[in-house]
Short mmCIF file of C-alpha atoms and ligand atoms in Angstrom, two decimals:
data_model
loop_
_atom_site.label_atom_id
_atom_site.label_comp_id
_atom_site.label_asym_id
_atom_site.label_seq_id
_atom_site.Cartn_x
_atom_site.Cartn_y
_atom_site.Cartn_z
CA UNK A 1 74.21 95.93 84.18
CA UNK A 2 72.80 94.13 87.70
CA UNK A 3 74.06 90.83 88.72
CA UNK A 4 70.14 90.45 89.86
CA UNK A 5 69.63 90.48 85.97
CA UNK A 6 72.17 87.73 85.00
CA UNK A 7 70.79 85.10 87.84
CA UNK A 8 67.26 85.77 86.80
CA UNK A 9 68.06 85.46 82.85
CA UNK A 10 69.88 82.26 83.43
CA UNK A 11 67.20 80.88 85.66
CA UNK A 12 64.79 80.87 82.99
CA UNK A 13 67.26 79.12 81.20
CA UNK A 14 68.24 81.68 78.83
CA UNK A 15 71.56 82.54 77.07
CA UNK A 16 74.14 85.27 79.05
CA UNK A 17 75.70 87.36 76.08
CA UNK A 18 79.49 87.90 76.14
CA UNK A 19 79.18 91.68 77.80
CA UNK A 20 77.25 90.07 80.98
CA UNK A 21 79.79 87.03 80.97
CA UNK A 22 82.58 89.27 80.56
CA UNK A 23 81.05 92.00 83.57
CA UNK A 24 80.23 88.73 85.62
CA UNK A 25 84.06 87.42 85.76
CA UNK A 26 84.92 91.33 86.04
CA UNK A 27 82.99 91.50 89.36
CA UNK A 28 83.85 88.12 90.50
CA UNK A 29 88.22 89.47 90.12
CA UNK A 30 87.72 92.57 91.65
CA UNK A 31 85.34 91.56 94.70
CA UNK A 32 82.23 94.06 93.52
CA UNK A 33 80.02 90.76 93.33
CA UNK A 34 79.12 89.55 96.59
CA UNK A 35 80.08 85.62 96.60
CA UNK A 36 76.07 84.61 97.49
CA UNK A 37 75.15 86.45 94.03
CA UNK A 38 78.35 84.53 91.96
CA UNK A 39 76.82 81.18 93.83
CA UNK A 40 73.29 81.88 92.68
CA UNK A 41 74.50 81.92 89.36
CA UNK A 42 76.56 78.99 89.52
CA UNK A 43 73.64 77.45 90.84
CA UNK A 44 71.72 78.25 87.68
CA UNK A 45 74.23 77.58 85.06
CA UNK A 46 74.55 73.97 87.29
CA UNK A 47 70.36 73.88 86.69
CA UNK A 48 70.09 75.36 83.48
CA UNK A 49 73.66 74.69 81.51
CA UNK A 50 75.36 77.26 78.94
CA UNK A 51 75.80 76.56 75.37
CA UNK A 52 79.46 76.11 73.68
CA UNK A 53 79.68 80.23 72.98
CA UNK A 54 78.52 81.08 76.45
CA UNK A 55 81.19 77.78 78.10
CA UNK A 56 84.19 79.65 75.57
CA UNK A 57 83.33 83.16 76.75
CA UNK A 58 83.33 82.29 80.41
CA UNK A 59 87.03 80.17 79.57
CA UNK A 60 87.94 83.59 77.47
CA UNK A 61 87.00 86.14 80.54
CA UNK A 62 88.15 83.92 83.30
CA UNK A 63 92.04 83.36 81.10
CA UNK A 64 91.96 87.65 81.08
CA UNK A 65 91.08 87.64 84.71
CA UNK A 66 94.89 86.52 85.45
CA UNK A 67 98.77 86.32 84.07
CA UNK A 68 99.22 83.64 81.67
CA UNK A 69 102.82 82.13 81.28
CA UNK A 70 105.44 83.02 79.47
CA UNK A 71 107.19 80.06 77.49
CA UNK A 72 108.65 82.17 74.94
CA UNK A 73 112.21 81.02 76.95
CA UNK A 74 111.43 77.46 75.19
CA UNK A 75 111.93 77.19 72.23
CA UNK A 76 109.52 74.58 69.72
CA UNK A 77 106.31 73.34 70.64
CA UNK A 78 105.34 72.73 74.22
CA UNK A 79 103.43 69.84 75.97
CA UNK A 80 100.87 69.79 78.69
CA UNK A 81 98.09 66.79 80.05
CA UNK A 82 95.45 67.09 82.03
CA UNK A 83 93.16 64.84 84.04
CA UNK A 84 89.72 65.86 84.67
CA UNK A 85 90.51 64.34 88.40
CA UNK A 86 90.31 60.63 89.67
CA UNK A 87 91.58 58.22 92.44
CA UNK A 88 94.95 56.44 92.11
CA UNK A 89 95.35 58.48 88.70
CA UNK A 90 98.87 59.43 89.09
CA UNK A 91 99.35 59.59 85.17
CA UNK A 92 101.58 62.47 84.92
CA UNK A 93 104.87 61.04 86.19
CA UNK A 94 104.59 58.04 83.82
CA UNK A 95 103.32 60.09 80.90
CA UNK A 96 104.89 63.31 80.66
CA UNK A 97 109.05 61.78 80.73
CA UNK A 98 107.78 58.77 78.48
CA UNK A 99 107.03 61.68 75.80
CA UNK A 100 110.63 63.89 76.38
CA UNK A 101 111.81 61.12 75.94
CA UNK A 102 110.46 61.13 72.56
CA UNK A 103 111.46 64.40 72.00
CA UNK A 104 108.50 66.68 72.80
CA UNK A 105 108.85 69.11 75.55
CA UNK A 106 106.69 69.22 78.50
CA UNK A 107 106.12 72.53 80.25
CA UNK A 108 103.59 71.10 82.76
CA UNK A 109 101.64 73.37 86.11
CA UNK A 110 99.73 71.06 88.24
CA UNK A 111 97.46 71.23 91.29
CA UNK A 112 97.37 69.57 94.72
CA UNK A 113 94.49 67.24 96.01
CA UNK A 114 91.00 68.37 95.32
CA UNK A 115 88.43 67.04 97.27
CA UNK A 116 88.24 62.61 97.03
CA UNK A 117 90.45 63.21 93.77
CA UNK A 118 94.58 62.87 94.11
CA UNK A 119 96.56 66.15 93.10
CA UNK A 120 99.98 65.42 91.12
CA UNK A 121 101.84 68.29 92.97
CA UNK A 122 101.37 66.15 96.15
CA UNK A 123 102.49 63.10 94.97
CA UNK A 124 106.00 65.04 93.40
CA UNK A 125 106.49 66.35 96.60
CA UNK A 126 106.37 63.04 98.80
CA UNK A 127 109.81 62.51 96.68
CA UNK A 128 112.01 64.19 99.14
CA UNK A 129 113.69 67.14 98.25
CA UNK A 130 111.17 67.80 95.15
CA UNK A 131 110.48 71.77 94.59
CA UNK A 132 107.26 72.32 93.10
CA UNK A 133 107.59 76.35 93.05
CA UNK A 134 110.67 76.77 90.36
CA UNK A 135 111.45 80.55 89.33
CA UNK A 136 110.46 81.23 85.50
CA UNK A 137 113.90 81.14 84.64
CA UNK A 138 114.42 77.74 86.61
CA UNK A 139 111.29 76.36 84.94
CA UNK A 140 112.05 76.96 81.65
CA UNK A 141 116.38 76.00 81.97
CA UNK A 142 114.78 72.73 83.03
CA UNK A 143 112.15 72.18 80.13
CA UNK A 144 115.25 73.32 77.88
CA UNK A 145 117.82 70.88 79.37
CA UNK A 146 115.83 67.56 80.45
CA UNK A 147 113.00 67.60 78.15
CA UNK A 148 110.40 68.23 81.17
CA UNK A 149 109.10 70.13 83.77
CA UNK A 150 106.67 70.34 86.68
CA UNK A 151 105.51 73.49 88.94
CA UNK A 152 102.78 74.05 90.82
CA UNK A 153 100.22 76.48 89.38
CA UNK A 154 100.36 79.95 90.63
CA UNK A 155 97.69 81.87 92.26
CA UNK A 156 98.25 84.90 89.03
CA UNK A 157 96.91 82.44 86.74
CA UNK A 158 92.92 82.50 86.18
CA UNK A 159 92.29 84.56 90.00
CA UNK A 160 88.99 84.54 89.23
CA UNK A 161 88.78 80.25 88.72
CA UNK A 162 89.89 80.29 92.09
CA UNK A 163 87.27 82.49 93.83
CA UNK A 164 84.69 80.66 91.82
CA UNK A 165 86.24 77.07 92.31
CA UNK A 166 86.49 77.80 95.86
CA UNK A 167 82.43 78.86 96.06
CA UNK A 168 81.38 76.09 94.01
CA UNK A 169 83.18 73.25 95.67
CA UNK A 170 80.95 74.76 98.44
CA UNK A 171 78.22 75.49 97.21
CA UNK A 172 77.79 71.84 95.39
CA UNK A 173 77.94 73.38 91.55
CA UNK A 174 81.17 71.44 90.71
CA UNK A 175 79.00 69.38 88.28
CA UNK A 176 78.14 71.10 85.44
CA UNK A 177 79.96 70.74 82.40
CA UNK A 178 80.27 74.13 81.38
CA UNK A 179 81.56 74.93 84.71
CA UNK A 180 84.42 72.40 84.51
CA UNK A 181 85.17 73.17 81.20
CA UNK A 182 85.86 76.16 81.22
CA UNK A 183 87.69 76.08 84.56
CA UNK A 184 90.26 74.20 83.07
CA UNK A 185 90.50 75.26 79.95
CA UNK A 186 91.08 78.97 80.84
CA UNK A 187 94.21 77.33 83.46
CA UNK A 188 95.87 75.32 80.45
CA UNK A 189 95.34 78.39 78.17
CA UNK A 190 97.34 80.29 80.78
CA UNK A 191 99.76 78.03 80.95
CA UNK A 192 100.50 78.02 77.86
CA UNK A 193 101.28 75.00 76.13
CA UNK A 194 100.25 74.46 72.40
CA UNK A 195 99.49 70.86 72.63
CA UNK A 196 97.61 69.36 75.85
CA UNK A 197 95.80 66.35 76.19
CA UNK A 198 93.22 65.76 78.11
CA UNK A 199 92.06 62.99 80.38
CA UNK A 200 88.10 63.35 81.02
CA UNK A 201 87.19 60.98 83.70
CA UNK A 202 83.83 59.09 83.84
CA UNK A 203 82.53 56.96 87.04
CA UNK A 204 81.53 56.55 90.67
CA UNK A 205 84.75 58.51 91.45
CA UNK A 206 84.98 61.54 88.79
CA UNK A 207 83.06 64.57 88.85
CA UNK A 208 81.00 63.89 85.68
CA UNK A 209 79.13 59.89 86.00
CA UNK A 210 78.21 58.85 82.81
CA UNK A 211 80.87 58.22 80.07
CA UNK A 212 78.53 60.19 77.38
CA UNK A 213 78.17 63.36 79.58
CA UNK A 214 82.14 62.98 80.08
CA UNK A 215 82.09 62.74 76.20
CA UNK A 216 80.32 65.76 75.84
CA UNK A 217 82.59 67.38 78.39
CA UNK A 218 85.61 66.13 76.02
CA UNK A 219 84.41 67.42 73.36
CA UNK A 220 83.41 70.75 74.56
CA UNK A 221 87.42 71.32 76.20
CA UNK A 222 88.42 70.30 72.66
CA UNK A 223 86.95 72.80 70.47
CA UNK A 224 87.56 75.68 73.03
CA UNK A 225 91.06 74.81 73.29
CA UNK A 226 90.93 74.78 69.81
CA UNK A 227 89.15 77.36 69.13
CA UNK A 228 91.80 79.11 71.20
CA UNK A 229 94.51 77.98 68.66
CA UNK A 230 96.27 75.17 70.30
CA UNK A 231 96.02 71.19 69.27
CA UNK A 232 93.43 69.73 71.83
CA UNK A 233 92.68 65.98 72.05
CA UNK A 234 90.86 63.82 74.70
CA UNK A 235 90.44 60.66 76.18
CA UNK A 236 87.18 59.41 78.18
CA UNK A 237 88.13 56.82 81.01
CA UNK A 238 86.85 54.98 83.61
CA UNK A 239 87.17 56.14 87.34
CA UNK A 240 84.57 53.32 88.36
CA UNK A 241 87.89 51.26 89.68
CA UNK A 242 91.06 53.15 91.01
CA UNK A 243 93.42 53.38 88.35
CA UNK A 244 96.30 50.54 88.47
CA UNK A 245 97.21 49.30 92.50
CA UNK A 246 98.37 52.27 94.61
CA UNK A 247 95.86 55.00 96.07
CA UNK A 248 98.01 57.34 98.22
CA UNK A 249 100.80 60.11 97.35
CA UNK A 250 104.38 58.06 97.81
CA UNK A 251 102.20 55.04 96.97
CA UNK A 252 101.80 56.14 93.48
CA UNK A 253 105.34 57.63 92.66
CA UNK A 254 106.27 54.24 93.87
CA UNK A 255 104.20 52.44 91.48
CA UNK A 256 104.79 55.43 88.32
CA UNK A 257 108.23 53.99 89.15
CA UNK A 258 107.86 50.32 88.93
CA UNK A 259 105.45 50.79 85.66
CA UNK A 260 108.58 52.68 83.85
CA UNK A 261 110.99 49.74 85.24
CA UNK A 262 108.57 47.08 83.35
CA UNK A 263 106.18 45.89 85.97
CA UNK A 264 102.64 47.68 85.25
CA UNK A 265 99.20 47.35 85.99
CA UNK A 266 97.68 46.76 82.65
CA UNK A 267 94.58 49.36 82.87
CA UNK A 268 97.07 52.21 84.44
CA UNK A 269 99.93 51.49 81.43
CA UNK A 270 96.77 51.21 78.87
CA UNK A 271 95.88 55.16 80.34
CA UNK A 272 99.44 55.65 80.21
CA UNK A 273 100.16 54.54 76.76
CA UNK A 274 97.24 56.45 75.00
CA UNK A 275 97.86 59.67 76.46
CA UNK A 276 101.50 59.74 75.75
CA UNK A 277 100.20 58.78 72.53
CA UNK A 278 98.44 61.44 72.28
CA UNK A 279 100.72 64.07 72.66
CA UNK A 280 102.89 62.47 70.02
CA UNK A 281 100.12 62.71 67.49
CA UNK A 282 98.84 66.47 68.23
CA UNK A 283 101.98 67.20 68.15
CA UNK A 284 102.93 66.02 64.31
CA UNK A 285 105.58 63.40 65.62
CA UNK A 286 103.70 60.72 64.25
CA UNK A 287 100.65 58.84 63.52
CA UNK A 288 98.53 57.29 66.49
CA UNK A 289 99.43 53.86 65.81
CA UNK A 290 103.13 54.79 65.49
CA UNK A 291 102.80 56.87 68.70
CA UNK A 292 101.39 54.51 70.28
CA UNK A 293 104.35 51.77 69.56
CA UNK A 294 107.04 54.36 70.28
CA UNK A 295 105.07 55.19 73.67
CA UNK A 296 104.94 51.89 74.82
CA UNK A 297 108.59 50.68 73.67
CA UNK A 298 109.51 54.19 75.97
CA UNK A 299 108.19 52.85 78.84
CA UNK A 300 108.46 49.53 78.89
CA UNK A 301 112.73 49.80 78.10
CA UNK A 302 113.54 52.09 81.33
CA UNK A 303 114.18 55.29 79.10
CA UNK A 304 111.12 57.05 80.63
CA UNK A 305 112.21 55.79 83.87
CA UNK A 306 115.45 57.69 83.65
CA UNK A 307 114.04 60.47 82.22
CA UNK A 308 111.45 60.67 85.15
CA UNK A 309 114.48 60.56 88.19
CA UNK A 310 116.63 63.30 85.89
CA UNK A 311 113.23 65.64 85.86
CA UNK A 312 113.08 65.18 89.48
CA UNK A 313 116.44 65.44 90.57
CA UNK A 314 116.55 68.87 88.11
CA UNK A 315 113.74 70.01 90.69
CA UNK A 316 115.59 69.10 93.60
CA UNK A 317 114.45 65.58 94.25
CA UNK A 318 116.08 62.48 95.88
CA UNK A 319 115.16 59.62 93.80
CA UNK A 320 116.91 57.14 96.11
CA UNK A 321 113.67 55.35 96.97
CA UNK A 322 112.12 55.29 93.44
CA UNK A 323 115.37 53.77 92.12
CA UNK A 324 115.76 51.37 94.80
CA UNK A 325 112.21 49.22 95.94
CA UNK A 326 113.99 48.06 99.10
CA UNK A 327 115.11 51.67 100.48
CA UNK A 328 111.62 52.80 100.17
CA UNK A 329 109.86 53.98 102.81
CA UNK A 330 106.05 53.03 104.32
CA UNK A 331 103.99 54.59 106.74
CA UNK A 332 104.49 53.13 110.06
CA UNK A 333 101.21 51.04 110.36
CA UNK A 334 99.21 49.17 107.96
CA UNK A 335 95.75 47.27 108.68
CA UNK A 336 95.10 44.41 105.70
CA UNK A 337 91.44 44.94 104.57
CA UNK A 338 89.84 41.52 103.88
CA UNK A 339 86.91 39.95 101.89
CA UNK A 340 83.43 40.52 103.09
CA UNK A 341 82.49 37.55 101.49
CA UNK A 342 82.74 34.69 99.17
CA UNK A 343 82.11 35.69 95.40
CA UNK A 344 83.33 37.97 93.22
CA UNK A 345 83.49 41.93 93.57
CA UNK A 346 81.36 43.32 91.08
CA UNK A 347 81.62 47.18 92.19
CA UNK A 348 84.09 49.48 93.75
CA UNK A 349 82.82 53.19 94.64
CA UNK A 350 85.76 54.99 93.76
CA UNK A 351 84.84 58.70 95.41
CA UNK A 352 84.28 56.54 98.71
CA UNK A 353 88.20 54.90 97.91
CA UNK A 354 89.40 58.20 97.98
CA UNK A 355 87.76 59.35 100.86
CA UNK A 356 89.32 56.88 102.56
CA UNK A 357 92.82 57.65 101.25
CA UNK A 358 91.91 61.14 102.88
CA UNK A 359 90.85 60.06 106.37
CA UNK A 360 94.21 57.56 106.97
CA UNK A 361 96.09 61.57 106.73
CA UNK A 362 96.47 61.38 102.29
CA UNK A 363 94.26 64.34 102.30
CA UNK A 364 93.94 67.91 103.95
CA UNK A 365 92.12 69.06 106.87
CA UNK A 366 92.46 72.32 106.48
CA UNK A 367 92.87 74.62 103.61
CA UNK A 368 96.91 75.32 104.03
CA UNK A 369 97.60 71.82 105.56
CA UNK A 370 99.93 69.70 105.25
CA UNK A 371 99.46 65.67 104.14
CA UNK A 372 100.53 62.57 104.95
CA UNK A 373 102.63 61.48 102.10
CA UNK A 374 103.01 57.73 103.02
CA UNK A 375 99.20 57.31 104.13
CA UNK A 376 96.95 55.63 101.47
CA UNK A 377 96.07 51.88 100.57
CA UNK A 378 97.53 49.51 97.91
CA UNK A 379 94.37 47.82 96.45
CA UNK A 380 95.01 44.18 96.18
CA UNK A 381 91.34 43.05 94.59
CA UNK A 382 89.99 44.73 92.13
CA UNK A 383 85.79 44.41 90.52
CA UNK A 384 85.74 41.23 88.62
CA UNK A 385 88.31 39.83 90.91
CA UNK A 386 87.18 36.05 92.63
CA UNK A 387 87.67 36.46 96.42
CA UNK A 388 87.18 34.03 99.62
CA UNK A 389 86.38 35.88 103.13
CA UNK A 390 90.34 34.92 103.98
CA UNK A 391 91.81 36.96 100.92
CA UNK A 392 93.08 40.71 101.27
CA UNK A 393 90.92 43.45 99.50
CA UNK A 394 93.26 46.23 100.47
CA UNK A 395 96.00 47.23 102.34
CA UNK A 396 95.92 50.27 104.36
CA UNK A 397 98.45 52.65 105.39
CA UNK A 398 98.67 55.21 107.91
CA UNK A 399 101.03 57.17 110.39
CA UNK A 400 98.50 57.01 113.04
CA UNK A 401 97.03 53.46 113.42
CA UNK A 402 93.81 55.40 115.40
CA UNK A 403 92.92 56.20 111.57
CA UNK A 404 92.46 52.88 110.59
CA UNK A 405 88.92 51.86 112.02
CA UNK A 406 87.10 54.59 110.01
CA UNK A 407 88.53 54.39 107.20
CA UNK A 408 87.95 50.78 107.38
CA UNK A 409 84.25 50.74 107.52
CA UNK A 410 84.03 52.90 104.62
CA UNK A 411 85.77 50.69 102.26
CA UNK A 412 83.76 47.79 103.16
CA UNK A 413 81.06 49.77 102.49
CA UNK A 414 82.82 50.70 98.83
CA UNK A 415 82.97 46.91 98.38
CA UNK A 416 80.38 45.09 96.33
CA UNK A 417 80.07 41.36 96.14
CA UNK A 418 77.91 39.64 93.63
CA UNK A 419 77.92 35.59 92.60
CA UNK A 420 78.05 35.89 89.21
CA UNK A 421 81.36 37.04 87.68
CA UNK A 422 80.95 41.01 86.71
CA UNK A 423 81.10 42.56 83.18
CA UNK A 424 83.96 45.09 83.42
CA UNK A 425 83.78 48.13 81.07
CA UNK A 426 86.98 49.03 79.37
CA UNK A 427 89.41 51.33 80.80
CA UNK A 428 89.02 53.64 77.87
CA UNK A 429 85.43 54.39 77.01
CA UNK A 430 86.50 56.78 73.78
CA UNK A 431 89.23 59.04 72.28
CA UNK A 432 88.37 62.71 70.94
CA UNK A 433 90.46 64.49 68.45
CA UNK A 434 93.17 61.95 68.18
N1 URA B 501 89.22 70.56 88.04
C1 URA B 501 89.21 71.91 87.88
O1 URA B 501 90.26 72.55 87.86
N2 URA B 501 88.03 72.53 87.75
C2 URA B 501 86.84 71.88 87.78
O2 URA B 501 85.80 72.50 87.66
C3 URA B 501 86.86 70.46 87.94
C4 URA B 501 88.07 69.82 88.07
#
């Protein structure tokens, strides 16, 4: 078999079988294919797309490139959620105690910031003291005796998703939905839940645009996960406005923290509410309308809250600040963002929000960087808000106030104003397999 022979095939738009997908991930593991070959054929698949046996084969070979966890330690079925990747989406630390505290086990491994989109491993670690790398034993004592657990992914799991994430976050071949897909799916797979519910974002600041190509994306991560043998579900929601207030790593974990004490953003508990629900349904614990009740009554009583602090504080974590708002700490400088002009904002560019949160120090500069962890911006105005030129749009944060000029003029330029108030599409566009 020739790599030469795959690219060409797949340029003419023409189906790979499972022996060339299988010899392509097999090259891609070991280092035989050279990395301009594996980006010509992202390129293609980007160009040309892969049907749903050609998207479960590439999951299948890319799951066998790697380890996949062991959960056998935990006993009963095991939780996982997943977010497709957005700005001020900080769902996990709401979602995943709200549902051990219904009883289902979360064994949850996360990521860090990806390019404009937030990483949850980030925002766990601006709680002081948090570890994100827990020993297999550690990992699974805490799933056993809290109800919940969060790690960082390790580099064993799907090696050769990395290599290829890596070249196609260079290569601009992130957006494909084939690609995405099956990139996550083969890293749940390996970690090894048996329920996991998705969150496929659509908007100005997800991968995937339209809410009917993130549909097809949801459905496509449904029935391989399926098809794999665990319970799959999805939801499809908007990244066209940041998700709830805070933009920012601490930012968030502050706000997760005030939504389980009673005071939440009504499109980020909405998110919140419907993927805990989720979980609860795939899971057999109850119906969706039930599940939805018993997530809501979870958060909104405090017993997610302290459910959230005991997961942390199992990991290592100091949850001084999130218990107490007036201990809490900010970065040392903040800049208040105001209205451009009279009207009403009838857009928000979301990516360019999170570029933003990046340049005032949220994000990385280099590959093995560190962050920021107070930078970021609390977003005071949100599209179909009424504003006058005097009102604050944003506030920004930053440990360097030389930050704040740049990352300024980009939000302004993220800000449209129109006359007439805005339609705003719900949060939730649609729900897949729940
Ligand atoms: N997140 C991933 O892990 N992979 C993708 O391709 C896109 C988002």
């Amino acid at each position: 078999m020739r790599m030469y022979d795959l690219i060409h095939k797949k340029k003419e738009g023409k189906a790979l079988s499972t022996e060339e997908i299988n010899y392509f991930v097999k090259g891609v593991t070991d280092g035989t294919i050279p990395d301009c070959q594996s980006a010509a054929l992202m390129m293609a698949v980007c160009l040309k797309g892969m049907d749903d046996r050609e998207a479960t084969d590439l999951t299948l070979a890319m799951l066998a490139s790697g380890e996949s966890a062991d959960l056998s330690a935990i006993p009963g079925l095991k939780a996982d959620k997943h977010s497709t990747g957005g700005v001020g989406d900080s769902t996990t630390p709401v979602v995943i105690p709200t549902v051990a505290s219904c009883g289902l086990k979360v064994a949850k491994m996360s990521g860090r910031a990806l390019g404009h989109t937030g990483g949850t491993i980030d925002k766990l670690e601006s709680v002081p003291g948090t570890r994100v790398e827990l020993t297999p034993e550690e990992f699974a004592n805490t799933v056993n005796t809290v109800g919940a657990a969060v790690i960082a992914q390790t580099g064993t799991l799907c090696p050769a998703d990395k290599k290829l994430y890596a070249l196609r976050d260079f290569t601009a071949t992130v957006e494909s939905n084939a690609l995405i897909a099956s990139s996550i799916m083969s890293k749940k797979l390996a970690s090894g839940a048996d329920v996991i519910m998705l969150d496929v974002k659509y908007g100005s600041g997800a991968f995937v645009k339209d809410p009917e190509d993130a549909r097809e994306l949801a459905r496509l991560m449904v029935r391989i996960g399926e098809g794999a043998g665990r319970r799959v579900g999805a939801i499809i929601s908007s990244m066209d406005v940041p998700l709830g207030h805070a933009v920012g790593n601490a930012l968030e974990m502050y706000e997760a923290s005030d939504i389980l004490c009673g005071n939440a953003p009504a499109d980020k508990l909405e998110v919140c509410v419907e993927l805990a629900a989720g979980m609860l349904k795939l899971a057999g614990i109850c119906d969706i309308e039930s599940a939805r009740k018993m997530a809501k009554e979870t958060i909104l009583s405090g017993k997610a809250f302290g459910k959230l602090c005991e997961m942390l504080e199992a990991q290592g974590g100091d949850t001084t600040e999130l218990r107490n708002p007036e201990k809490r700490r900010y970065a040392p400088y903040r800049y208040e963002l105001k209205a451009a002009r009279e009207g009403y904002i009838s857009f928000m560019n979301t990516e360019e929000i999170g570029l933003a949160e990046g340049m005032l120090g949220a994000g990385r500069t280099a590959l093995d960087g560190g962050v920021d962890y107070l930078a970021g911006l609390e977003i005071i105005k949100k599209t179909g808000d009424k504003v006058s030129p005097d009102d604050t749009v944003m506030v920004l944060y930053s440990s360097d106030k030389a930050l704040f000029d740049a990352a300024a003029r980009r939000l302004e330029n993220a800000i449209t104003y129109s006359d007439e108030k805005p339609e705003v599409p719900p949060v939730i566009y649609a729900t897949v397999g729940i």
